[in-house]
mmCIF file with all atom_site columns, C-alpha atoms and ligand atoms in Angstrom:
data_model
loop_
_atom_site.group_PDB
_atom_site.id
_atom_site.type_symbol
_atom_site.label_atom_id
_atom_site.label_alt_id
_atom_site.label_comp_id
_atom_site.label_asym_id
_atom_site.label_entity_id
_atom_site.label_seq_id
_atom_site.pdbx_PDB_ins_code
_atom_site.Cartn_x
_atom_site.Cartn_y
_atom_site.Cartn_z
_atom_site.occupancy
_atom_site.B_iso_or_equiv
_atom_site.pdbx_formal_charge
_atom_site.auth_seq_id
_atom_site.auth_comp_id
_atom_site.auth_asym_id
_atom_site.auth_atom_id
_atom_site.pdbx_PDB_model_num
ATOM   1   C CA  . UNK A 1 1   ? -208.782 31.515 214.293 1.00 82.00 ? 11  UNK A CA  1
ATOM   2   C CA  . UNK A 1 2   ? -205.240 31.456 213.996 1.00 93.00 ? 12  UNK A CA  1
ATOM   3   C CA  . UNK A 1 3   ? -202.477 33.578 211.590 1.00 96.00 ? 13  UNK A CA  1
ATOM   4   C CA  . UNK A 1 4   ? -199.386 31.533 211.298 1.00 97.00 ? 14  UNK A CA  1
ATOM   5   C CA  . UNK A 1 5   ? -196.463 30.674 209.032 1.00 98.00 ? 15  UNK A CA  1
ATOM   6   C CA  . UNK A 1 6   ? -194.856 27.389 208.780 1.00 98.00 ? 16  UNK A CA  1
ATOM   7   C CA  . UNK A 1 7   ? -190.811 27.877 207.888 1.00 97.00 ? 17  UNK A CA  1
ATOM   8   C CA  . UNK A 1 8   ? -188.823 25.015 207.896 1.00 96.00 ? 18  UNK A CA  1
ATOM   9   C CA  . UNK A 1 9   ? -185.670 23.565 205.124 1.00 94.00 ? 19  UNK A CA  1
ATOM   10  C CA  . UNK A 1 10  ? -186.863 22.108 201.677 1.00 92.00 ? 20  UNK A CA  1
ATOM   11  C CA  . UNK A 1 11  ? -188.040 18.473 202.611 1.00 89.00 ? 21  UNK A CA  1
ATOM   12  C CA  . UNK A 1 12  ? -188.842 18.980 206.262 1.00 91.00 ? 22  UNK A CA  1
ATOM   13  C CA  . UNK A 1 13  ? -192.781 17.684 205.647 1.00 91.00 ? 23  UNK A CA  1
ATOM   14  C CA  . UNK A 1 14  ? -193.580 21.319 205.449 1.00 93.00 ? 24  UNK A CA  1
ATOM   15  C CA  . UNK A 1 15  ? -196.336 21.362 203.036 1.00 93.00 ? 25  UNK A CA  1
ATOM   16  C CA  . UNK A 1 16  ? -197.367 17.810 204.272 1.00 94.00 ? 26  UNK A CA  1
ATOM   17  C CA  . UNK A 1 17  ? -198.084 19.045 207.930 1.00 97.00 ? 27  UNK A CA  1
ATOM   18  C CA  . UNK A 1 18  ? -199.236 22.404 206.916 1.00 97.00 ? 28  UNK A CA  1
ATOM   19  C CA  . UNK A 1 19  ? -202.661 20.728 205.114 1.00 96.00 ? 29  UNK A CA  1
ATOM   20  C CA  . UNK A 1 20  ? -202.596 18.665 208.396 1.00 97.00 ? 30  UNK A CA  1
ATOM   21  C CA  . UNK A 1 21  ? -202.727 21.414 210.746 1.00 97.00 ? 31  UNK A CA  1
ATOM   22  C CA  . UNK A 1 22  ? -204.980 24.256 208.688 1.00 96.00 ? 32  UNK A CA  1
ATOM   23  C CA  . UNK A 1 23  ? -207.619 21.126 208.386 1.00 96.00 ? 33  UNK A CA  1
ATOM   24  C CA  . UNK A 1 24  ? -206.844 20.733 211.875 1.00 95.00 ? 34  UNK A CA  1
ATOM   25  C CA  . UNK A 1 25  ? -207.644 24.436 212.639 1.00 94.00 ? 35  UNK A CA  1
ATOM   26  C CA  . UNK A 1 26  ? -210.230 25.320 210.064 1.00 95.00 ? 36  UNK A CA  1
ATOM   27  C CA  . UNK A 1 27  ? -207.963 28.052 208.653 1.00 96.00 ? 37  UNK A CA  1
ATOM   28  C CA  . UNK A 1 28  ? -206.482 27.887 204.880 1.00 96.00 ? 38  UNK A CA  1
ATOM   29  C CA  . UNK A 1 29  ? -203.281 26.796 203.559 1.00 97.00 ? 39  UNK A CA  1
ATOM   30  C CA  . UNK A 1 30  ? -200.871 29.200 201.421 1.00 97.00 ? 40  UNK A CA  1
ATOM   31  C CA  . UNK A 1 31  ? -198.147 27.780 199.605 1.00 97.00 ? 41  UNK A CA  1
ATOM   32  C CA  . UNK A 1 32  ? -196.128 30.107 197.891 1.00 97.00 ? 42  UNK A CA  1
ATOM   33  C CA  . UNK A 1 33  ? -194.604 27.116 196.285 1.00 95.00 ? 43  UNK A CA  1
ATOM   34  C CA  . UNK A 1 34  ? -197.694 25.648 195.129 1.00 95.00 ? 44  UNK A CA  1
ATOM   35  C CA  . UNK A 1 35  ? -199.236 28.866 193.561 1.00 96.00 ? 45  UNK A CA  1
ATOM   36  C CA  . UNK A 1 36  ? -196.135 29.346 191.555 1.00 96.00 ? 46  UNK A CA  1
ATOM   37  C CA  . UNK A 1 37  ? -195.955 25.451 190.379 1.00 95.00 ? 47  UNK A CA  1
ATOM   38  C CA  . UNK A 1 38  ? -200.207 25.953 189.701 1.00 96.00 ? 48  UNK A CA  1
ATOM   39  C CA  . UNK A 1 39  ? -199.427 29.134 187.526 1.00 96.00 ? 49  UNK A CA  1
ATOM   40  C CA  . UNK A 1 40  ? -196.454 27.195 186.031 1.00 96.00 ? 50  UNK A CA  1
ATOM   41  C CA  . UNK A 1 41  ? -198.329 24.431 184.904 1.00 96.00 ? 51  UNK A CA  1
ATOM   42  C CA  . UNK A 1 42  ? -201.185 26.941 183.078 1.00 97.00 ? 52  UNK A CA  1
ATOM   43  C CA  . UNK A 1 43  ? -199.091 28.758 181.260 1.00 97.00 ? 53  UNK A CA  1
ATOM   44  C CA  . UNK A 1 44  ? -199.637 32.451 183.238 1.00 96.00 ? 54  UNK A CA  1
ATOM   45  C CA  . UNK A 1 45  ? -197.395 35.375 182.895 1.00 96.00 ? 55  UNK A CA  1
ATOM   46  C CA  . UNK A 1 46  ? -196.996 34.967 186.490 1.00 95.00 ? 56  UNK A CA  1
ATOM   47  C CA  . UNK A 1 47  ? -195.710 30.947 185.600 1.00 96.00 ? 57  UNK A CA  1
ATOM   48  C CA  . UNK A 1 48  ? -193.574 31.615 182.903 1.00 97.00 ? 58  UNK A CA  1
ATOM   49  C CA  . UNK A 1 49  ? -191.693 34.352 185.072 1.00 96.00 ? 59  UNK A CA  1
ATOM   50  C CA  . UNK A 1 50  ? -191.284 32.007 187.990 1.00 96.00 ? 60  UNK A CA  1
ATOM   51  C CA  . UNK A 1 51  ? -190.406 28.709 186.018 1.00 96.00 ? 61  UNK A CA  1
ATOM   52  C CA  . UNK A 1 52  ? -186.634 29.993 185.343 1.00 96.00 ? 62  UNK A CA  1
ATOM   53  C CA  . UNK A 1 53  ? -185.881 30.609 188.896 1.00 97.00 ? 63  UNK A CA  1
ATOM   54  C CA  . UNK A 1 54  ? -187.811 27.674 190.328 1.00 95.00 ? 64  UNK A CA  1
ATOM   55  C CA  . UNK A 1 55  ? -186.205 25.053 188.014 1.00 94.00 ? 65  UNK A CA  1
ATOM   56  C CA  . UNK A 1 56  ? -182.888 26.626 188.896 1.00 93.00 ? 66  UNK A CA  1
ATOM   57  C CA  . UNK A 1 57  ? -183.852 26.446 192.667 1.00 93.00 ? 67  UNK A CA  1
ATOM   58  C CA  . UNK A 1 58  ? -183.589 30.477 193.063 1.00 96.00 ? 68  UNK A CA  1
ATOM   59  C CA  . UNK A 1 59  ? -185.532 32.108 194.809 1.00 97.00 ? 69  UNK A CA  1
ATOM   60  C CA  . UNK A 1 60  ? -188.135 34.498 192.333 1.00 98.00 ? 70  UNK A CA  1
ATOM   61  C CA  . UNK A 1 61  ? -187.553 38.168 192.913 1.00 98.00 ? 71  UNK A CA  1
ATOM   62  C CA  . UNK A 1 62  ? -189.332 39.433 196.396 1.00 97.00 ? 72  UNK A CA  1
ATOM   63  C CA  . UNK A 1 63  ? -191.003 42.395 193.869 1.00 96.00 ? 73  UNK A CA  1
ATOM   64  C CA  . UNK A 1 64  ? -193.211 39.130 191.780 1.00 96.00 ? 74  UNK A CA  1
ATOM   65  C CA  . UNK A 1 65  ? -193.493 37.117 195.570 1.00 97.00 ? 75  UNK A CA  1
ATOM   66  C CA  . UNK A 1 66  ? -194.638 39.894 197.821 1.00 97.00 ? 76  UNK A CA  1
ATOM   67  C CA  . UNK A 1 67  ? -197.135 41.266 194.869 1.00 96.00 ? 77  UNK A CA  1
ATOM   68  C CA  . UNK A 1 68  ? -198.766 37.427 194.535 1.00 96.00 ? 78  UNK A CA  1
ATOM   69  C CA  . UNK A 1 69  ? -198.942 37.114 198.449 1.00 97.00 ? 79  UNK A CA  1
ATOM   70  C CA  . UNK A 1 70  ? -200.489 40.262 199.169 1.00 96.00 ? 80  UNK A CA  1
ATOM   71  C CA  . UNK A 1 71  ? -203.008 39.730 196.617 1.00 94.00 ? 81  UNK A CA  1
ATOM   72  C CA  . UNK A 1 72  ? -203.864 36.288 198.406 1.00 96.00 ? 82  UNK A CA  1
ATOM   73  C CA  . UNK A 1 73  ? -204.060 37.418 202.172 1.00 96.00 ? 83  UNK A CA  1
ATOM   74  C CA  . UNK A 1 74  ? -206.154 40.352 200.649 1.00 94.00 ? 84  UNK A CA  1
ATOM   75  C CA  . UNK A 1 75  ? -208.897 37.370 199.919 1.00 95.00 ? 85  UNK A CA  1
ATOM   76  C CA  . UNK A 1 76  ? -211.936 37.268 201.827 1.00 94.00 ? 86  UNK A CA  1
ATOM   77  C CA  . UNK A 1 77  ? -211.401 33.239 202.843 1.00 95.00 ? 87  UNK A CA  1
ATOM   78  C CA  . UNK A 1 78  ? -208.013 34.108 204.736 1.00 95.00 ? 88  UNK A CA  1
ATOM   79  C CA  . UNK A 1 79  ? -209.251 37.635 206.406 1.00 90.00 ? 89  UNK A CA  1
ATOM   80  C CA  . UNK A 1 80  ? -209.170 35.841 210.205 1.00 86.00 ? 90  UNK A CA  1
ATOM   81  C CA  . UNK A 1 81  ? -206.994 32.374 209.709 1.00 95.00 ? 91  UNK A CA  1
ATOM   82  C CA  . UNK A 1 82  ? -204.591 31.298 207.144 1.00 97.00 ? 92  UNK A CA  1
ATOM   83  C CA  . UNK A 1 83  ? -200.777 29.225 207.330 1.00 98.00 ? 93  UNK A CA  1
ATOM   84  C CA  . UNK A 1 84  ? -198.162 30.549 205.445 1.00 98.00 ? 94  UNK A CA  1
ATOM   85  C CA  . UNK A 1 85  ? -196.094 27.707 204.105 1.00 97.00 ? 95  UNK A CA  1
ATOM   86  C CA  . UNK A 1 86  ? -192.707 28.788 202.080 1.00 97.00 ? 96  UNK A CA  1
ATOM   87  C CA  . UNK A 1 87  ? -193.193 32.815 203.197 1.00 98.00 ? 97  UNK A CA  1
ATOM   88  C CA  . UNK A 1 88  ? -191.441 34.747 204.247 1.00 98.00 ? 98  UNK A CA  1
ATOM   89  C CA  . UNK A 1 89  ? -187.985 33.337 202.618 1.00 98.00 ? 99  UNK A CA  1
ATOM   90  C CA  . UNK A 1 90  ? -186.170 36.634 202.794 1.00 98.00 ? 100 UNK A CA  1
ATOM   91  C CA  . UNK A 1 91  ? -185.333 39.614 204.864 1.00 97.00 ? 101 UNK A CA  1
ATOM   92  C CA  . UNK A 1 92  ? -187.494 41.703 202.221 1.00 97.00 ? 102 UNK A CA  1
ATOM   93  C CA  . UNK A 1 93  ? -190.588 39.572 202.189 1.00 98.00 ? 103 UNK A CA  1
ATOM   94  C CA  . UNK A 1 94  ? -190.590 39.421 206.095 1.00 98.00 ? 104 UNK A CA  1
ATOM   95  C CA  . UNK A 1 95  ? -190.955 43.326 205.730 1.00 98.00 ? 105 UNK A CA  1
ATOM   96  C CA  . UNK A 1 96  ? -193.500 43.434 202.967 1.00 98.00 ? 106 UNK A CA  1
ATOM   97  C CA  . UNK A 1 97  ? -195.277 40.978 205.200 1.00 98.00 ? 107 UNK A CA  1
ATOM   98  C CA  . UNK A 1 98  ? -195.133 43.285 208.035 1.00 98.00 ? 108 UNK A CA  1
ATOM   99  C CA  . UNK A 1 99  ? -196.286 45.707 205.648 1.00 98.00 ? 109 UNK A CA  1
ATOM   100 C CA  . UNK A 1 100 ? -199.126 44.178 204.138 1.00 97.00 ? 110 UNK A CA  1
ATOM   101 C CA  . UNK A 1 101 ? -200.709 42.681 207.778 1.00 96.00 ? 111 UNK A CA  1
ATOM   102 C CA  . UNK A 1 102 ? -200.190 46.580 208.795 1.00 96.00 ? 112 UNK A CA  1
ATOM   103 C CA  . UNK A 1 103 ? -201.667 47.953 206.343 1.00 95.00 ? 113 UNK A CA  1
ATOM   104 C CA  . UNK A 1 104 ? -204.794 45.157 207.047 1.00 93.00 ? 114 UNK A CA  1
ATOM   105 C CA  . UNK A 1 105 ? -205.330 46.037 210.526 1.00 93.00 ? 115 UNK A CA  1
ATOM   106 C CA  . UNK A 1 106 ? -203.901 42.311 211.859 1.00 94.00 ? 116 UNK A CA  1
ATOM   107 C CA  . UNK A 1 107 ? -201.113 40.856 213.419 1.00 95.00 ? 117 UNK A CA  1
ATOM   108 C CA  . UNK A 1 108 ? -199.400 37.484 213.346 1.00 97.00 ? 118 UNK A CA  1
ATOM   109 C CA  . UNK A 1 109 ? -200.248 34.823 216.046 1.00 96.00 ? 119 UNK A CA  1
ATOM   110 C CA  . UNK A 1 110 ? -197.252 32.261 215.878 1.00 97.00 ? 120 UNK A CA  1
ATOM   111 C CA  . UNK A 1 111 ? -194.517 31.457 213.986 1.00 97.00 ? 121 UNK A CA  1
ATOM   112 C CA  . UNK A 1 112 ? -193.677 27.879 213.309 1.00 97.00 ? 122 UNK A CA  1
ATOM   113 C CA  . UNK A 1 113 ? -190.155 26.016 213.034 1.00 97.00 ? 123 UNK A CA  1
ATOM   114 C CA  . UNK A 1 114 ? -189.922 22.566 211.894 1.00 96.00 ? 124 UNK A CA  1
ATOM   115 C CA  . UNK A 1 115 ? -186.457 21.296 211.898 1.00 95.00 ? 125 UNK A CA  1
ATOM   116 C CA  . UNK A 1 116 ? -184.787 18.477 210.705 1.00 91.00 ? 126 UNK A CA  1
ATOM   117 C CA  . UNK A 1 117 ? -181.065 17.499 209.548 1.00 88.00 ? 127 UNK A CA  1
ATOM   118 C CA  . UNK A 1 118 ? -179.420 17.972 206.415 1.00 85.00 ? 128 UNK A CA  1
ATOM   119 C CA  . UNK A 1 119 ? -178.521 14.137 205.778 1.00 86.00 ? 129 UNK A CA  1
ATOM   120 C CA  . UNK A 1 120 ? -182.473 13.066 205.959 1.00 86.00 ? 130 UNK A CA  1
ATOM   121 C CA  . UNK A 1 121 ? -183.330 15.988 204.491 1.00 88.00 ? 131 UNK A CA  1
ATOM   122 C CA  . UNK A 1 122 ? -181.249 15.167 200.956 1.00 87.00 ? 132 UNK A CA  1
ATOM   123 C CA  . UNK A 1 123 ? -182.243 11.620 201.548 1.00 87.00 ? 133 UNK A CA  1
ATOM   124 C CA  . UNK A 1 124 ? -185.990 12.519 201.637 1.00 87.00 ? 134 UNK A CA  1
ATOM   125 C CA  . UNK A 1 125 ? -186.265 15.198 198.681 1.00 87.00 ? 135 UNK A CA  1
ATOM   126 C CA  . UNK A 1 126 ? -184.250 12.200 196.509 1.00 87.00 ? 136 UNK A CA  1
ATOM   127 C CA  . UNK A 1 127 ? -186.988 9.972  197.408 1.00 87.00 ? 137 UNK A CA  1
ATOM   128 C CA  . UNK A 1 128 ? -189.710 12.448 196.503 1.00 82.00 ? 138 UNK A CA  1
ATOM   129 C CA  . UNK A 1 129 ? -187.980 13.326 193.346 1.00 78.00 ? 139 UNK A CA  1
ATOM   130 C CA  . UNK A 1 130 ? -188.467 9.917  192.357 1.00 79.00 ? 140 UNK A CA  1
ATOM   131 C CA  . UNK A 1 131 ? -192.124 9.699  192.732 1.00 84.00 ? 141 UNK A CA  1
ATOM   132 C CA  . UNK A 1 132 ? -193.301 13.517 192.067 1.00 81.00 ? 142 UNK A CA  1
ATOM   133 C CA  . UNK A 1 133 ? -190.377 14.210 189.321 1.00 76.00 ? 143 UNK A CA  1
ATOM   134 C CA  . UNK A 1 134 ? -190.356 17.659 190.334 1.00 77.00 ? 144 UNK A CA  1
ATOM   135 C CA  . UNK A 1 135 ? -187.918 19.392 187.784 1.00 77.00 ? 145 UNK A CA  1
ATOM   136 C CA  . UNK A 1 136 ? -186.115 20.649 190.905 1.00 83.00 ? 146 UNK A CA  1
ATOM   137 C CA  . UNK A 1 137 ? -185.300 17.994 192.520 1.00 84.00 ? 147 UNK A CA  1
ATOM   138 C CA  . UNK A 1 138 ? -182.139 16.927 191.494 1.00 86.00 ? 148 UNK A CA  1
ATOM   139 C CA  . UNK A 1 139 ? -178.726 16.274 193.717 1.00 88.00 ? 149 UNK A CA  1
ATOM   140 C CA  . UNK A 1 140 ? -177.454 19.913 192.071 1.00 90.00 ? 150 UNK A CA  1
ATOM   141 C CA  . UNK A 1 141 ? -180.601 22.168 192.620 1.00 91.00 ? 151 UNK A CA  1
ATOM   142 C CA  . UNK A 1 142 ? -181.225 20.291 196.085 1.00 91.00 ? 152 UNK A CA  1
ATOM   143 C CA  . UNK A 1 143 ? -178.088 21.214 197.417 1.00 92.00 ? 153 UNK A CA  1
ATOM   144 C CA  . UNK A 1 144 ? -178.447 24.821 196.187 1.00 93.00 ? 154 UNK A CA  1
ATOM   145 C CA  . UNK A 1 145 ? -181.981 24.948 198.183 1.00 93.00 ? 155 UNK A CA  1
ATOM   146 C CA  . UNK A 1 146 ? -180.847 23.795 201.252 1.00 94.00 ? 156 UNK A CA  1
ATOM   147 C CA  . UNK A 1 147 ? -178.288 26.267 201.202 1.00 95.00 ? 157 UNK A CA  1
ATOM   148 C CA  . UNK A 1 148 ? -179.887 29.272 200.275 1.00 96.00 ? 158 UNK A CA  1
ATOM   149 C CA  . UNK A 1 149 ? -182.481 27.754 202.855 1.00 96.00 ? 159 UNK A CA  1
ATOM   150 C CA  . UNK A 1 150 ? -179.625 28.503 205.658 1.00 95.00 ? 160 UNK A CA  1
ATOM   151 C CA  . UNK A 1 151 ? -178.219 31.332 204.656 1.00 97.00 ? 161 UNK A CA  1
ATOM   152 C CA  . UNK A 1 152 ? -181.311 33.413 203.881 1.00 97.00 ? 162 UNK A CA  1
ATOM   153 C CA  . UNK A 1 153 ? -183.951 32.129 205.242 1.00 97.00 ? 163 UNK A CA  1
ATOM   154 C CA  . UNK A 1 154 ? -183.205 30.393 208.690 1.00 95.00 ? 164 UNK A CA  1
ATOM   155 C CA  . UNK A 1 155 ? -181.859 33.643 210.028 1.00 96.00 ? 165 UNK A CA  1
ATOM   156 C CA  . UNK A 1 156 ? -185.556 35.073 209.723 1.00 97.00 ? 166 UNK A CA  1
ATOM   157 C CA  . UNK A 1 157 ? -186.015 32.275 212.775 1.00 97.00 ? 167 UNK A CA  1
ATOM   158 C CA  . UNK A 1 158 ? -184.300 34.980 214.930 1.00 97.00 ? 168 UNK A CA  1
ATOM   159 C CA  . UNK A 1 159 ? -186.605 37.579 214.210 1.00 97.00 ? 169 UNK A CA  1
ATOM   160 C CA  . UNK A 1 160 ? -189.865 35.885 214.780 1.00 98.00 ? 170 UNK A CA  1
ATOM   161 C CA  . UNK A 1 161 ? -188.302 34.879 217.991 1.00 97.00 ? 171 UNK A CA  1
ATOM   162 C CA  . UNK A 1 162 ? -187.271 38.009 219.340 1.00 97.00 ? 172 UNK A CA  1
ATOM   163 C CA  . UNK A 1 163 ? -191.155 39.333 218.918 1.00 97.00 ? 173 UNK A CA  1
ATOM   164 C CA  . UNK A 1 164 ? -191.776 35.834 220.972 1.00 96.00 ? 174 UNK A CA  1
ATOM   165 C CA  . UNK A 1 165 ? -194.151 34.309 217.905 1.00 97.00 ? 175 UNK A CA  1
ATOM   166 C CA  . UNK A 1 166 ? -191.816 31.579 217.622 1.00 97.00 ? 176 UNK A CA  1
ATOM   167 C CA  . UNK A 1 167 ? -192.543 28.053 218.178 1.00 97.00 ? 177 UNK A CA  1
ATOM   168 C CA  . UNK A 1 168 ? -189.856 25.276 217.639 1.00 96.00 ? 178 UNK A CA  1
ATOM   169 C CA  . UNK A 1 169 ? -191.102 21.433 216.560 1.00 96.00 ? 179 UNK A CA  1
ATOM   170 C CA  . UNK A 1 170 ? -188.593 18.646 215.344 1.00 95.00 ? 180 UNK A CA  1
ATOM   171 C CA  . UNK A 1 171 ? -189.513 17.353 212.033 1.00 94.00 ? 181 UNK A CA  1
ATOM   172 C CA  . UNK A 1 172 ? -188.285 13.942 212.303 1.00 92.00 ? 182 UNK A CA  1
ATOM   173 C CA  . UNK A 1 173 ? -190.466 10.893 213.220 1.00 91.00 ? 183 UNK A CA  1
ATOM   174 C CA  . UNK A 1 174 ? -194.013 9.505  211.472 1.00 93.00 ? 184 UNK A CA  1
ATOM   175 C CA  . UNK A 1 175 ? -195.730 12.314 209.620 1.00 95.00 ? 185 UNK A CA  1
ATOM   176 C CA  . UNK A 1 176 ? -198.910 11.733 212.103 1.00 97.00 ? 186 UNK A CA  1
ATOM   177 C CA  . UNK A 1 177 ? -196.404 12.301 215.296 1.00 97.00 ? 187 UNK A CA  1
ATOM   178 C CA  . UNK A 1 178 ? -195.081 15.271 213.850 1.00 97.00 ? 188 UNK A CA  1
ATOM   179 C CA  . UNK A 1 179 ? -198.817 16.554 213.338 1.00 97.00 ? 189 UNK A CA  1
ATOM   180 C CA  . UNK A 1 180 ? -199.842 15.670 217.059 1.00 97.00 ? 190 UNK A CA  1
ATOM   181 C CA  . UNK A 1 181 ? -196.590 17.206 218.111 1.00 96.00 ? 191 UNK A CA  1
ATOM   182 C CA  . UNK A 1 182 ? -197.262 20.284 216.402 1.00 97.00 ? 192 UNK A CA  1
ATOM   183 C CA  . UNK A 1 183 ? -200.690 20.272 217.707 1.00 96.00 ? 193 UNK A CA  1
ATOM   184 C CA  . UNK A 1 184 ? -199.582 19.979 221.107 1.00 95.00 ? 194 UNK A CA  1
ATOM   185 C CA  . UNK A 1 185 ? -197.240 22.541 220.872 1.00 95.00 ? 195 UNK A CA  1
ATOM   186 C CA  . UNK A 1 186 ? -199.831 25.235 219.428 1.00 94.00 ? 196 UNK A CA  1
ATOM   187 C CA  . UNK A 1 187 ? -201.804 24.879 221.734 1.00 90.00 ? 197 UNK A CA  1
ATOM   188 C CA  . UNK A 1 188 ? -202.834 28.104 223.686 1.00 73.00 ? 198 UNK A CA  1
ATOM   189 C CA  . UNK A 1 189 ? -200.830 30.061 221.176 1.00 78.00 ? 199 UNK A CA  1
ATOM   190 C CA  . UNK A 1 190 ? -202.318 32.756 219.627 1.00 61.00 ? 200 UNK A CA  1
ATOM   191 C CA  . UNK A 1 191 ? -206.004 31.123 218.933 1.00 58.00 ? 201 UNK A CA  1
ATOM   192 C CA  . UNK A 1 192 ? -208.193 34.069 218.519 1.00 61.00 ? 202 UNK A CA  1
ATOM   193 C CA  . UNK A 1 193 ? -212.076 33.608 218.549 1.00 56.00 ? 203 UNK A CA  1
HETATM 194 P P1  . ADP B 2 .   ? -189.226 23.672 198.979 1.00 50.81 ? 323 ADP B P1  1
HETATM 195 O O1  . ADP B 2 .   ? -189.460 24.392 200.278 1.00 50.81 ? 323 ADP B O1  1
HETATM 196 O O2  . ADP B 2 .   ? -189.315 22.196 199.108 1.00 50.81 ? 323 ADP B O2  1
HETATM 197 O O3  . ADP B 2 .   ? -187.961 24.096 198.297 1.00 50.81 ? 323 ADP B O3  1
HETATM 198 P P2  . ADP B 2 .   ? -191.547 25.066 197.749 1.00 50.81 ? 323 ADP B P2  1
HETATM 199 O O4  . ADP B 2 .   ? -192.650 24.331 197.100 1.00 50.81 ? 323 ADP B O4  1
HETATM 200 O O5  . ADP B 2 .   ? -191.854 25.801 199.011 1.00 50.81 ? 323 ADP B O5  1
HETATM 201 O O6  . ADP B 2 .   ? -190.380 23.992 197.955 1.00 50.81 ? 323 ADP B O6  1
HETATM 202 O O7  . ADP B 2 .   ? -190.906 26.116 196.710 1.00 50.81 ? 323 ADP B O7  1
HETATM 203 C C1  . ADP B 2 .   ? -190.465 25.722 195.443 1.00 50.81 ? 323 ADP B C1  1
HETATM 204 C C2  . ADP B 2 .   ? -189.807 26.890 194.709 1.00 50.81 ? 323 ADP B C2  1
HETATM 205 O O8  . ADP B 2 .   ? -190.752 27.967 194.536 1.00 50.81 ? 323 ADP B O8  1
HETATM 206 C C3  . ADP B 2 .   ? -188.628 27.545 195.438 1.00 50.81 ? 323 ADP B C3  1
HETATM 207 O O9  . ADP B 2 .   ? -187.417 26.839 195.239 1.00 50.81 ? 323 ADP B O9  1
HETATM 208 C C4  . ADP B 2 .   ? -188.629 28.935 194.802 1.00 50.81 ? 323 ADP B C4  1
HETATM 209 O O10 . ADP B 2 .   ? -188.069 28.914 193.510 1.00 50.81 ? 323 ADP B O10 1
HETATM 210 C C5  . ADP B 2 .   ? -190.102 29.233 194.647 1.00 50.81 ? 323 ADP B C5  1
HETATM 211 N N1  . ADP B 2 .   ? -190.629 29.917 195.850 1.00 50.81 ? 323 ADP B N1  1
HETATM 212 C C6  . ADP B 2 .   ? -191.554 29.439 196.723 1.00 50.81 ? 323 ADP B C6  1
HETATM 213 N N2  . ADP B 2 .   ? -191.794 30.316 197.721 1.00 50.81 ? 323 ADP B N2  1
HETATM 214 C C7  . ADP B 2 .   ? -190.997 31.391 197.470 1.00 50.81 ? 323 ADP B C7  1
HETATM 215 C C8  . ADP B 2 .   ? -190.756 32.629 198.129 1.00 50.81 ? 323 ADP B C8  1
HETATM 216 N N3  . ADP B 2 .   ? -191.378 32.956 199.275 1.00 50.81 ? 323 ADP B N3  1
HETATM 217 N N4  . ADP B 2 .   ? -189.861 33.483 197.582 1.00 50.81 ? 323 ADP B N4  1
HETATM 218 C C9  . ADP B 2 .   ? -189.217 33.193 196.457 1.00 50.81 ? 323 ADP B C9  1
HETATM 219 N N5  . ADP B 2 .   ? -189.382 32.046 195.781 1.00 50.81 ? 323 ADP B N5  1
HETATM 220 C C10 . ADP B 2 .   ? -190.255 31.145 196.279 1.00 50.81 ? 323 ADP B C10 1
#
């Protein structure tokens, strides 16, 4: 079983290769981004605090994030394998994550970075926007992801890689290359029986 996170810019197949892989792997997905969109959609207290920041392409405050994640890894399904997808995002979250792992006894096994450029990157959320209609993806809110993306997030990069978790994949190509790719590059990290 594996304990992972998946950080990579809006639009770089994150989500897309993180179902891939935790099938893959036998260990379950968390999006961050989904659970907020899910709680949107039903009308929680939780969605209605979110949908302001989300539709502006903010990030929601770490103290609403860190709560909702820690109440998910706390779950019985993800006590020895899960994938992190859109978590950490800021300095703050990377040390409530610490904190929360700590506090349950277990440690992080790798830390994967999927890159891609910024030109297919805009090209690629456009194209999604089109078929998903995702309230926030349009040019304006995009470009205000993608930038918050590198200046708070993509620094975190460094500090997975100093603990040597870090893993780096490229992000561009057919989604089922990316996946082998990925695969291949996991392999004998961090697997724990
Ligand atoms: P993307 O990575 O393509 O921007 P996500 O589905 O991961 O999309 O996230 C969508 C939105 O949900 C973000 O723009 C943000 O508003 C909110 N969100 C998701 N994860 C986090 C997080 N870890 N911290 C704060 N906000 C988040």
């Amino acid at each position: 079983m594996t304990r992972m996170l998946i950080i990579g810019p809006p639009g770089s197949g994150k989500g897309t290769q993180a179902s891939r892989i935790t099938e893959s792997l036998g260990i379950e997905a968390i999006s961050t981004g989904d659970i907020f969109r899910f709680n949107v959609k039903e009308g929680t207290p939780l969605g209605v605090e979110a949908k302001k920041y989300i539709d502006a392409g903010d990030f929601v405050p770490d103290s609403v994030t860190n709560r909702m994640v820690e109440d998910r890894l706390n779950q019985e399904d993800v006590a020895d394998g899960f994938l992190l997808d859109g978590y950490p995002r800021t300095k703050g979250q990377v040390e409530a994550l610490d904190g929360i792992l700590e506090r349950a006894g277990k440690q992080l096994d790798v830390v994967l970075q999927l890159t891609a450029d910024n030109e297919e990157l805009v090209k690629r959320l456009l194209g999604r926007a089109e078929q998903e209609g995702r309230a926030d993806d349009t040019a304006e809110v995009i470009e205000h992801r993608l930038s918050l993306y590198e200046k708070e997030t993509q620094p975190l990069v460094d500090v997975y890689a100093e603990r040597g978790l870090l893993v780096r994949v490229d992000g561009l190509g057919e989604i089922s290359e990316v996946t082998e790719r990925i695969l291949e590059a996991l392999k004998g990290k961090g697997g724990r029986k």
